[in-house]
CSV table of N, CA and C in Angstrom, one decimal:
chain,number,residue,atom,x,y,z
I,1,MET,N,96.5,-5.6,196.8
I,1,MET,CA,95.6,-5.9,195.7
I,1,MET,C,95.9,-5.1,194.5
I,2,GLU,N,96.1,-5.7,193.4
I,2,GLU,CA,96.5,-4.8,192.2
I,2,GLU,C,95.1,-4.5,191.4
I,3,GLU,N,95.2,-3.4,190.8
I,3,GLU,CA,94.1,-2.7,190.2
I,3,GLU,C,93.7,-3.6,188.8
I,4,THR,N,94.7,-4.1,188.3
I,4,THR,CA,94.5,-5.0,187.1
I,4,THR,C,93.8,-6.3,187.3
I,5,SER,N,93.9,-6.8,188.6
I,5,SER,CA,93.2,-8.0,188.9
I,5,SER,C,91.9,-8.0,189.4
I,6,GLN,N,91.2,-6.8,189.4
I,6,GLN,CA,89.9,-6.5,189.8
I,6,GLN,C,88.9,-6.6,188.7
I,7,LEU,N,87.7,-7.2,189.1
I,7,LEU,CA,86.6,-7.1,188.1
I,7,LEU,C,85.6,-6.2,188.8
I,8,ILE,N,85.1,-5.2,188.1
I,8,ILE,CA,84.3,-4.2,188.4
I,8,ILE,C,82.7,-4.4,188.0
I,9,PHE,N,81.9,-4.3,189.0
I,9,PHE,CA,80.5,-4.4,188.8
I,9,PHE,C,79.7,-3.2,189.2
I,10,ARG,N,78.6,-2.9,188.5
I,10,ARG,CA,78.0,-1.6,188.8
I,10,ARG,C,76.4,-1.9,188.8
I,11,ILE,N,75.6,-1.0,189.3
I,11,ILE,CA,74.2,-1.0,189.1
I,11,ILE,C,73.8,0.0,187.9
I,12,SER,N,72.7,-0.3,187.6
I,12,SER,CA,72.2,0.7,186.4
I,12,SER,C,71.7,2.0,186.9
I,13,LEU,N,71.7,3.1,186.2
I,13,LEU,CA,71.2,4.2,186.6
I,13,LEU,C,69.6,4.2,186.6
I,14,TRP,N,69.0,3.5,185.8
I,14,TRP,CA,67.6,3.8,185.5
I,14,TRP,C,66.7,3.1,186.6
I,15,ARG,N,67.1,2.0,187.2
I,15,ARG,CA,66.4,1.4,188.2
I,15,ARG,C,66.2,2.1,189.3
I,16,PRO,N,67.2,2.7,190.0
I,16,PRO,CA,66.8,3.5,191.2
I,16,PRO,C,66.2,4.9,190.8
I,17,TRP,N,66.4,5.3,189.8
I,17,TRP,CA,65.9,6.7,189.3
I,17,TRP,C,64.4,6.4,189.1
I,18,LEU,N,63.9,5.4,188.5
I,18,LEU,CA,62.6,5.0,188.2
I,18,LEU,C,61.8,4.8,189.5
I,19,LEU,N,62.4,4.1,190.4
I,19,LEU,CA,61.8,3.9,191.8
I,19,LEU,C,61.5,5.4,192.4
I,20,ALA,N,62.5,6.2,192.4
I,20,ALA,CA,62.4,7.5,193.1
I,20,ALA,C,61.2,8.2,192.4
I,21,ILE,N,61.2,8.3,191.1
I,21,ILE,CA,60.2,9.0,190.4
I,21,ILE,C,58.8,8.3,190.7
I,22,ILE,N,58.8,7.1,190.7
I,22,ILE,CA,57.4,6.3,191.1
I,22,ILE,C,56.9,6.7,192.3
I,23,LEU,N,57.7,6.8,193.4
I,23,LEU,CA,57.4,7.2,194.6
I,23,LEU,C,57.0,8.6,194.8
I,24,LEU,N,57.5,9.5,194.0
I,24,LEU,CA,57.3,10.9,194.0
I,24,LEU,C,56.1,11.2,193.2
I,25,ALA,N,55.8,10.6,192.3
I,25,ALA,CA,54.8,10.9,191.0
I,25,ALA,C,53.4,11.1,191.6
I,26,PRO,N,52.8,10.4,192.7
I,26,PRO,CA,51.4,10.5,193.1
I,26,PRO,C,51.2,11.9,193.5
I,27,LEU,N,51.9,12.6,194.3
I,27,LEU,CA,51.6,14.0,194.7
I,27,LEU,C,51.4,15.0,193.5
I,28,PRO,N,52.5,15.0,192.6
I,28,PRO,CA,52.2,16.0,191.4
I,28,PRO,C,51.0,15.6,190.7
I,29,ALA,N,50.8,14.3,190.4
I,29,ALA,CA,49.7,13.8,189.7
I,29,ALA,C,48.3,14.2,190.1
I,30,LEU,N,48.3,14.1,191.6
I,30,LEU,CA,47.2,14.6,192.1
I,30,LEU,C,47.0,16.1,192.0
I,31,GLY,N,48.0,16.8,192.1
I,31,GLY,CA,48.0,18.4,191.8
I,31,GLY,C,47.6,18.8,190.5
I,32,VAL,N,48.0,17.9,189.5
I,32,VAL,CA,47.7,18.2,188.2
I,32,VAL,C,46.0,17.9,188.0
I,33,ILE,N,45.6,16.9,188.6
I,33,ILE,CA,44.3,16.4,188.4
I,33,ILE,C,43.4,17.6,189.1
I,34,VAL,N,43.8,17.9,190.4
I,34,VAL,CA,42.9,18.9,191.0
I,34,VAL,C,42.9,20.3,190.3
I,35,SER,N,44.0,20.7,189.7
I,35,SER,CA,44.2,22.0,188.9
I,35,SER,C,43.4,21.9,187.7
I,36,VAL,N,43.4,20.9,187.0
I,36,VAL,CA,42.7,20.6,185.6
I,36,VAL,C,41.1,20.6,186.1
I,37,VAL,N,40.7,19.9,187.0
I,37,VAL,CA,39.3,19.9,187.4
I,37,VAL,C,38.9,21.4,188.0
I,38,ALA,N,39.8,22.1,188.6
I,38,ALA,CA,39.5,23.3,188.9
I,38,ALA,C,39.4,24.4,187.8
I,39,GLY,N,40.1,24.1,186.6
I,39,GLY,CA,40.0,24.8,185.5
I,39,GLY,C,41.3,25.7,185.4
I,40,SER,N,42.2,25.4,186.2
I,40,SER,CA,43.5,26.1,186.2
I,40,SER,C,44.5,25.4,185.5
I,41,LEU,N,44.6,25.6,184.2
I,41,LEU,CA,45.6,24.9,183.4
I,41,LEU,C,47.1,25.4,183.8
I,42,ALA,N,47.2,26.7,184.1
I,42,ALA,CA,48.5,27.4,184.3
I,42,ALA,C,49.0,26.6,185.5
I,43,VAL,N,48.3,26.4,186.6
I,43,VAL,CA,48.8,25.7,187.9
I,43,VAL,C,49.2,24.2,187.5
I,44,ALA,N,48.3,23.5,186.7
I,44,ALA,CA,48.8,22.3,186.2
I,44,ALA,C,50.0,22.2,185.6
I,45,ALA,N,50.3,23.2,184.5
I,45,ALA,CA,51.5,23.2,183.8
I,45,ALA,C,52.7,23.6,184.8
I,46,SER,N,52.4,24.4,185.8
I,46,SER,CA,53.6,24.7,186.8
I,46,SER,C,53.9,23.5,187.6
I,47,VAL,N,52.9,22.6,188.1
I,47,VAL,CA,53.1,21.6,188.7
I,47,VAL,C,53.9,20.6,187.9
I,48,LEU,N,53.5,20.3,186.6
I,48,LEU,CA,54.3,19.5,185.8
I,48,LEU,C,55.7,19.9,185.5
I,49,LEU,N,55.9,21.2,185.2
I,49,LEU,CA,57.3,21.7,185.1
I,49,LEU,C,58.2,21.5,186.4
I,50,GLY,N,57.5,21.7,187.6
I,50,GLY,CA,58.3,21.5,188.8
I,50,GLY,C,58.7,20.1,189.0
I,51,PHE,N,57.7,19.1,188.6
I,51,PHE,CA,58.0,17.8,188.7
I,51,PHE,C,59.0,17.3,187.8
I,52,ALA,N,59.2,17.9,186.6
I,52,ALA,CA,60.1,17.5,185.6
I,52,ALA,C,61.4,18.2,186.1
I,53,ALA,N,61.6,19.3,186.8
I,53,ALA,CA,62.8,19.9,187.3
I,53,ALA,C,63.4,18.8,188.4
I,54,ILE,N,62.4,18.5,189.3
I,54,ILE,CA,62.8,17.6,190.4
I,54,ILE,C,63.3,16.2,189.8
I,55,ALA,N,62.6,15.7,188.8
I,55,ALA,CA,63.1,14.4,188.1
I,55,ALA,C,64.5,14.5,187.5
I,56,VAL,N,64.8,15.7,186.9
I,56,VAL,CA,66.1,15.9,186.4
I,56,VAL,C,67.1,16.1,187.5
I,57,ALA,N,66.8,16.8,188.6
I,57,ALA,CA,67.7,17.0,189.7
I,57,ALA,C,68.0,15.5,190.3
I,58,LEU,N,67.0,14.6,190.4
I,58,LEU,CA,67.2,13.3,191.0
I,58,LEU,C,68.0,12.5,190.0
I,59,LEU,N,67.9,12.6,188.8
I,59,LEU,CA,68.6,11.9,187.8
I,59,LEU,C,70.1,12.2,188.0
I,60,LEU,N,70.4,13.4,188.2
I,60,LEU,CA,71.9,14.0,188.4
I,60,LEU,C,72.4,13.5,189.8
I,61,LEU,N,71.6,13.4,190.8
I,61,LEU,CA,72.0,13.1,192.1
I,61,LEU,C,72.2,11.6,192.2
I,62,ILE,N,71.3,10.8,191.7
I,62,ILE,CA,71.4,9.3,191.6
I,62,ILE,C,72.5,8.9,190.6
I,63,GLY,N,72.7,9.8,189.6
I,63,GLY,CA,73.8,9.4,188.7
I,63,GLY,C,75.2,9.5,189.3
I,64,LEU,N,75.3,10.6,190.2
I,64,LEU,CA,76.6,10.7,190.8
I,64,LEU,C,76.8,9.6,191.8
I,65,SER,N,75.7,9.2,192.6
I,65,SER,CA,75.9,8.3,193.6
I,65,SER,C,76.1,7.0,193.0
I,66,ILE,N,75.6,6.6,191.7
I,66,ILE,CA,75.8,5.3,191.0
I,66,ILE,C,77.3,5.3,190.6
I,67,ARG,N,77.8,6.4,190.1
I,67,ARG,CA,79.1,6.7,189.6
I,67,ARG,C,80.1,6.1,190.6
I,68,ALA,N,79.7,6.5,191.9
I,68,ALA,CA,80.6,6.1,193.1
I,68,ALA,C,80.4,4.8,193.5
I,69,SER,N,79.3,4.1,193.2
I,69,SER,CA,79.1,2.8,193.6
I,69,SER,C,79.5,1.9,192.5
I,70,ARG,N,80.7,1.3,193.0
I,70,ARG,CA,81.4,0.2,192.2
I,70,ARG,C,81.7,-1.0,193.1
I,71,TRP,N,81.4,-2.1,192.5
I,71,TRP,CA,81.8,-3.3,193.4
I,71,TRP,C,83.0,-4.0,192.9
I,72,HIS,N,83.9,-4.2,193.6
I,72,HIS,CA,85.4,-4.7,193.1
I,72,HIS,C,85.4,-6.2,193.6
I,73,VAL,N,85.6,-7.0,192.7
I,73,VAL,CA,85.9,-8.5,193.1
I,73,VAL,C,87.2,-8.9,192.7
I,74,SER,N,88.0,-9.6,193.6
I,74,SER,CA,89.3,-9.9,193.1
I,74,SER,C,89.6,-11.2,193.9
I,75,ALA,N,91.0,-11.8,193.6
I,75,ALA,CA,91.3,-12.9,194.4
I,75,ALA,C,91.4,-12.6,196.0
I,76,ALA,N,91.7,-11.3,196.2
I,76,ALA,CA,91.9,-10.9,197.7
I,76,ALA,C,90.5,-10.8,198.4
I,77,GLY,N,89.4,-10.5,197.7
I,77,GLY,CA,88.1,-10.3,198.3
I,77,GLY,C,87.2,-9.4,197.5
I,78,ILE,N,86.3,-8.6,198.3
I,78,ILE,CA,85.3,-7.9,197.6
I,78,ILE,C,85.2,-6.5,198.2
I,79,GLY,N,85.1,-5.5,197.6
I,79,GLY,CA,85.0,-4.1,198.2
I,79,GLY,C,83.8,-3.4,197.5
I,80,GLY,N,83.3,-2.5,198.3
I,80,GLY,CA,82.2,-1.6,197.8
I,80,GLY,C,82.0,-0.5,198.8
I,81,ARG,N,81.1,0.3,198.4
I,81,ARG,CA,80.7,1.4,199.3
I,81,ARG,C,79.5,1.2,200.3
I,82,ASN,N,79.7,1.5,201.5
I,82,ASN,CA,78.6,1.4,202.3
I,82,ASN,C,77.6,2.5,202.0
I,83,ASN,N,76.6,2.4,203.1
I,83,ASN,CA,75.4,3.5,203.0
I,83,ASN,C,75.9,4.9,203.0
I,84,ALA,N,77.0,5.2,203.5
I,84,ALA,CA,77.5,6.5,203.6
I,84,ALA,C,78.5,6.9,202.4
I,85,LEU,N,78.6,5.9,201.5
I,85,LEU,CA,79.4,5.9,200.3
I,85,LEU,C,81.0,5.8,200.6
I,86,VAL,N,81.2,5.4,201.8
I,86,VAL,CA,82.6,5.1,202.2
I,86,VAL,C,83.0,3.6,201.8
I,87,TYR,N,84.2,3.6,201.1
I,87,TYR,CA,84.6,2.3,200.6
I,87,TYR,C,85.1,1.4,201.7
I,88,HIS,N,84.8,0.1,201.6
I,88,HIS,CA,85.3,-0.9,202.5
I,88,HIS,C,85.6,-2.1,201.7
I,89,HIS,N,86.5,-2.7,202.0
I,89,HIS,CA,87.2,-3.9,201.3
I,89,HIS,C,87.1,-5.1,202.4
I,90,LEU,N,86.7,-6.2,202.1
I,90,LEU,CA,86.8,-7.4,203.0
I,90,LEU,C,87.6,-8.6,202.2
I,91,SER,N,88.5,-9.1,202.8
I,91,SER,CA,89.1,-10.2,202.2
I,91,SER,C,88.0,-11.4,202.3
I,92,TRP,N,88.2,-12.4,201.5
I,92,TRP,CA,87.2,-13.5,201.6
I,92,TRP,C,87.1,-14.1,203.0
I,93,SER,N,88.3,-14.2,203.7
I,93,SER,CA,88.3,-14.8,205.1
I,93,SER,C,87.6,-13.9,206.0
I,94,GLU,N,87.5,-12.6,205.8
I,94,GLU,CA,86.9,-11.6,206.8
I,94,GLU,C,85.3,-11.7,206.7
I,95,ILE,N,84.8,-12.2,205.7
I,95,ILE,CA,83.3,-12.2,205.6
I,95,ILE,C,82.7,-13.4,206.6
I,96,GLU,N,82.1,-12.7,207.5
I,96,GLU,CA,81.5,-13.7,208.5
I,96,GLU,C,80.1,-14.1,208.2
I,97,SER,N,79.2,-13.3,207.6
I,97,SER,CA,77.9,-13.6,207.4
I,97,SER,C,77.3,-12.6,206.3
I,98,VAL,N,76.2,-13.1,205.7
I,98,VAL,CA,75.5,-12.1,204.8
I,98,VAL,C,74.1,-12.4,205.2
I,99,GLU,N,73.3,-11.2,205.2
I,99,GLU,CA,72.0,-11.2,205.5
I,99,GLU,C,71.1,-10.5,204.3
I,100,PRO,N,70.2,-11.3,203.8
I,100,PRO,CA,69.3,-10.7,202.7
I,100,PRO,C,68.4,-9.6,203.2
I,101,TRP,N,68.2,-8.7,202.4
I,101,TRP,CA,67.3,-7.7,202.8
I,101,TRP,C,66.5,-7.3,201.3
I,102,LEU,N,65.2,-7.2,201.4
I,102,LEU,CA,64.4,-7.0,200.2
I,102,LEU,C,63.6,-5.6,200.4
I,103,ILE,N,63.9,-4.8,199.6
I,103,ILE,CA,63.2,-3.6,199.5
I,103,ILE,C,62.4,-3.8,198.2
I,104,PRO,N,61.2,-3.8,198.1
I,104,PRO,CA,60.3,-4.3,196.8
I,104,PRO,C,61.0,-3.9,195.7
I,105,GLY,N,61.4,-5.1,194.9
I,105,GLY,CA,62.1,-5.0,193.6
I,105,GLY,C,63.6,-4.8,193.7
I,106,TYR,N,64.2,-4.5,194.8
I,106,TYR,CA,65.5,-4.2,195.0
I,106,TYR,C,66.0,-5.1,196.2
I,107,GLN,N,66.7,-6.3,195.7
I,107,GLN,CA,67.3,-7.2,196.9
I,107,GLN,C,68.7,-6.8,197.0
I,108,TYR,N,69.1,-6.8,198.3
I,108,TYR,CA,70.4,-6.5,198.8
I,108,TYR,C,70.9,-7.6,199.8
I,109,LEU,N,72.2,-7.7,199.9
I,109,LEU,CA,72.8,-8.5,200.9
I,109,LEU,C,73.6,-7.6,201.7
I,110,GLN,N,73.3,-7.7,203.1
I,110,GLN,CA,74.2,-6.9,204.0
I,110,GLN,C,75.3,-7.9,204.2
I,111,VAL,N,76.7,-7.5,203.8
I,111,VAL,CA,77.8,-8.3,204.0
I,111,VAL,C,78.4,-7.8,205.4
I,112,ASN,N,78.6,-8.7,206.2
I,112,ASN,CA,79.1,-8.5,207.5
I,112,ASN,C,80.5,-9.1,207.7
I,113,GLY,N,81.5,-8.2,208.3
I,113,GLY,CA,82.9,-8.8,208.5
I,113,GLY,C,83.0,-8.9,210.0
I,114,ARG,N,84.2,-9.6,210.3
I,114,ARG,CA,84.5,-9.9,211.7
I,114,ARG,C,84.6,-8.5,212.5
I,115,ASP,N,85.4,-7.6,212.0
I,115,ASP,CA,85.6,-6.4,212.7
I,115,ASP,C,84.7,-5.2,212.2
I,116,LYS,N,83.9,-5.4,211.2
I,116,LYS,CA,83.1,-4.3,210.7
I,116,LYS,C,81.6,-5.0,210.6
I,117,ARG,N,80.8,-4.8,211.6
I,117,ARG,CA,79.5,-5.6,211.6
I,117,ARG,C,78.6,-5.3,210.4
I,118,HIS,N,78.6,-4.0,210.0
I,118,HIS,CA,77.8,-3.8,208.8
I,118,HIS,C,78.6,-3.2,207.8
I,119,ALA,N,79.6,-4.0,207.0
I,119,ALA,CA,80.6,-3.5,206.2
I,119,ALA,C,79.9,-2.8,205.0
I,120,PHE,N,79.0,-3.4,204.4
I,120,PHE,CA,78.3,-2.8,203.2
I,120,PHE,C,77.0,-3.6,202.8
I,121,TRP,N,76.2,-2.9,202.0
I,121,TRP,CA,75.1,-3.6,201.4
I,121,TRP,C,75.4,-3.7,200.0
I,122,LEU,N,75.3,-5.1,199.6
I,122,LEU,CA,75.6,-5.4,198.1
I,122,LEU,C,74.3,-5.5,197.4
I,123,PRO,N,74.1,-4.7,196.4
I,123,PRO,CA,72.9,-4.8,195.5
I,123,PRO,C,73.0,-6.2,194.7
I,124,LEU,N,71.8,-6.9,194.7
I,124,LEU,CA,71.8,-7.9,193.8
I,124,LEU,C,71.1,-7.6,192.6
I,125,PHE,N,71.1,-6.4,192.1
I,125,PHE,CA,70.6,-6.0,190.8
I,125,PHE,C,71.7,-5.4,190.0
I,126,LEU,N,72.9,-6.0,190.0
I,126,LEU,CA,74.0,-5.3,189.2
I,126,LEU,C,73.7,-5.5,187.7
I,127,THR,N,74.5,-4.7,186.9
I,127,THR,CA,74.1,-4.9,185.5
I,127,THR,C,74.6,-6.2,184.9
I,128,ASP,N,75.5,-6.8,185.6
I,128,ASP,CA,75.9,-8.0,185.1
I,128,ASP,C,76.1,-9.0,186.3
I,129,MET,N,74.8,-9.5,186.8
I,129,MET,CA,74.7,-10.5,187.9
I,129,MET,C,75.4,-11.7,187.5
I,130,PRO,N,75.2,-12.3,186.3
I,130,PRO,CA,75.7,-13.6,186.0
I,130,PRO,C,77.3,-13.5,186.0
I,131,GLY,N,77.8,-12.5,185.6
I,131,GLY,CA,79.3,-12.3,185.7
I,131,GLY,C,79.7,-12.0,187.2
I,132,PHE,N,79.0,-11.4,188.0
I,132,PHE,CA,79.4,-11.3,189.4
I,132,PHE,C,79.2,-12.5,190.0
I,133,ARG,N,78.2,-13.4,189.9
I,133,ARG,CA,78.0,-14.6,190.5
I,133,ARG,C,79.2,-15.4,190.0
I,134,SER,N,79.6,-15.4,188.8
I,134,SER,CA,80.7,-16.3,188.2
I,134,SER,C,81.9,-15.8,189.0
I,135,ALA,N,82.2,-14.6,189.1
I,135,ALA,CA,83.5,-14.0,189.8
I,135,ALA,C,83.5,-14.5,191.2
I,136,VAL,N,82.5,-14.3,191.9
I,136,VAL,CA,82.5,-14.8,193.4
I,136,VAL,C,82.8,-16.3,193.4
I,137,ALA,N,82.0,-17.1,192.5
I,137,ALA,CA,82.2,-18.5,192.5
I,137,ALA,C,83.6,-18.9,192.2
I,138,THR,N,84.3,-18.2,191.3
I,138,THR,CA,85.7,-18.5,190.9
I,138,THR,C,86.7,-18.1,192.0
I,139,LEU,N,86.5,-16.9,192.6
I,139,LEU,CA,87.4,-16.3,193.4
I,139,LEU,C,87.3,-16.6,194.9
I,140,ALA,N,86.2,-16.7,195.3
I,140,ALA,CA,85.9,-16.9,196.8
I,140,ALA,C,86.1,-18.4,197.3
I,141,PRO,N,86.5,-18.7,198.4
I,141,PRO,CA,86.6,-20.3,198.7
I,141,PRO,C,85.3,-20.8,198.8
I,142,PRO,N,85.2,-22.1,198.7
I,142,PRO,CA,83.9,-22.7,198.8
I,142,PRO,C,83.0,-22.5,200.2
I,143,SER,N,83.7,-22.3,201.2
I,143,SER,CA,83.1,-22.1,202.5
I,143,SER,C,82.5,-20.6,202.7
I,144,ASN,N,83.0,-19.7,201.8
I,144,ASN,CA,82.7,-18.3,202.0
I,144,ASN,C,81.2,-18.2,202.0
I,145,PRO,N,80.7,-17.3,203.2
I,145,PRO,CA,79.2,-17.1,203.2
I,145,PRO,C,78.5,-16.4,202.0
I,146,LEU,N,79.2,-15.4,201.4
I,146,LEU,CA,78.7,-14.8,200.2
I,146,LEU,C,78.6,-15.8,199.1
I,147,ARG,N,79.7,-16.5,198.8
I,147,ARG,CA,79.5,-17.6,197.8
I,147,ARG,C,78.5,-18.5,197.9
I,148,ARG,N,78.3,-19.0,199.1
I,148,ARG,CA,77.2,-20.0,199.4
I,148,ARG,C,75.9,-19.3,199.2
I,149,TYR,N,75.7,-18.2,199.6
I,149,TYR,CA,74.4,-17.6,199.4
I,149,TYR,C,74.1,-17.4,197.9
I,150,LEU,N,75.0,-17.0,197.2
I,150,LEU,CA,74.7,-16.7,195.7
I,150,LEU,C,74.6,-18.0,195.0
I,151,GLU,N,75.3,-19.0,195.6
I,151,GLU,CA,75.1,-20.3,194.9
I,151,GLU,C,73.6,-20.8,195.0
I,152,THR,N,73.0,-20.5,196.4
I,152,THR,CA,71.7,-21.1,196.5
I,152,THR,C,70.5,-20.3,196.3
I,153,HIS,N,70.8,-18.9,195.9
I,153,HIS,CA,69.6,-18.1,195.5
I,153,HIS,C,69.9,-17.4,194.4
């Protein structure tokens, strides 16, 4: 597979970061409310500063993870990183099935190969989903499970 013949797709940095912040925010918000009600503005400021530090750390960690998460589509097949960030490539003929997974607001397809049961999870919130769908429709054979799924959903 030649590097020049690959199309590369990514997810955006902000979507997973905002999800992480939204999930973590209630606890510090409660801490700030309790501190303000108790009259301890210094504690409230400390909680906010701590939350800001955690948010920046998450931004860096998620940014590094997203930088490693690239989805390559070519005439030979599709490749991407699995949950352990290990790169796997499947030729179009190796794709045996796809299974949809929905984490609220974050739809994924588990792409399964003949020899690799859970080859990788493909996020369906790539920054260029129309381009991704078009690339798969152009490069994958009509009987391919990934192509069929993307054409119907």
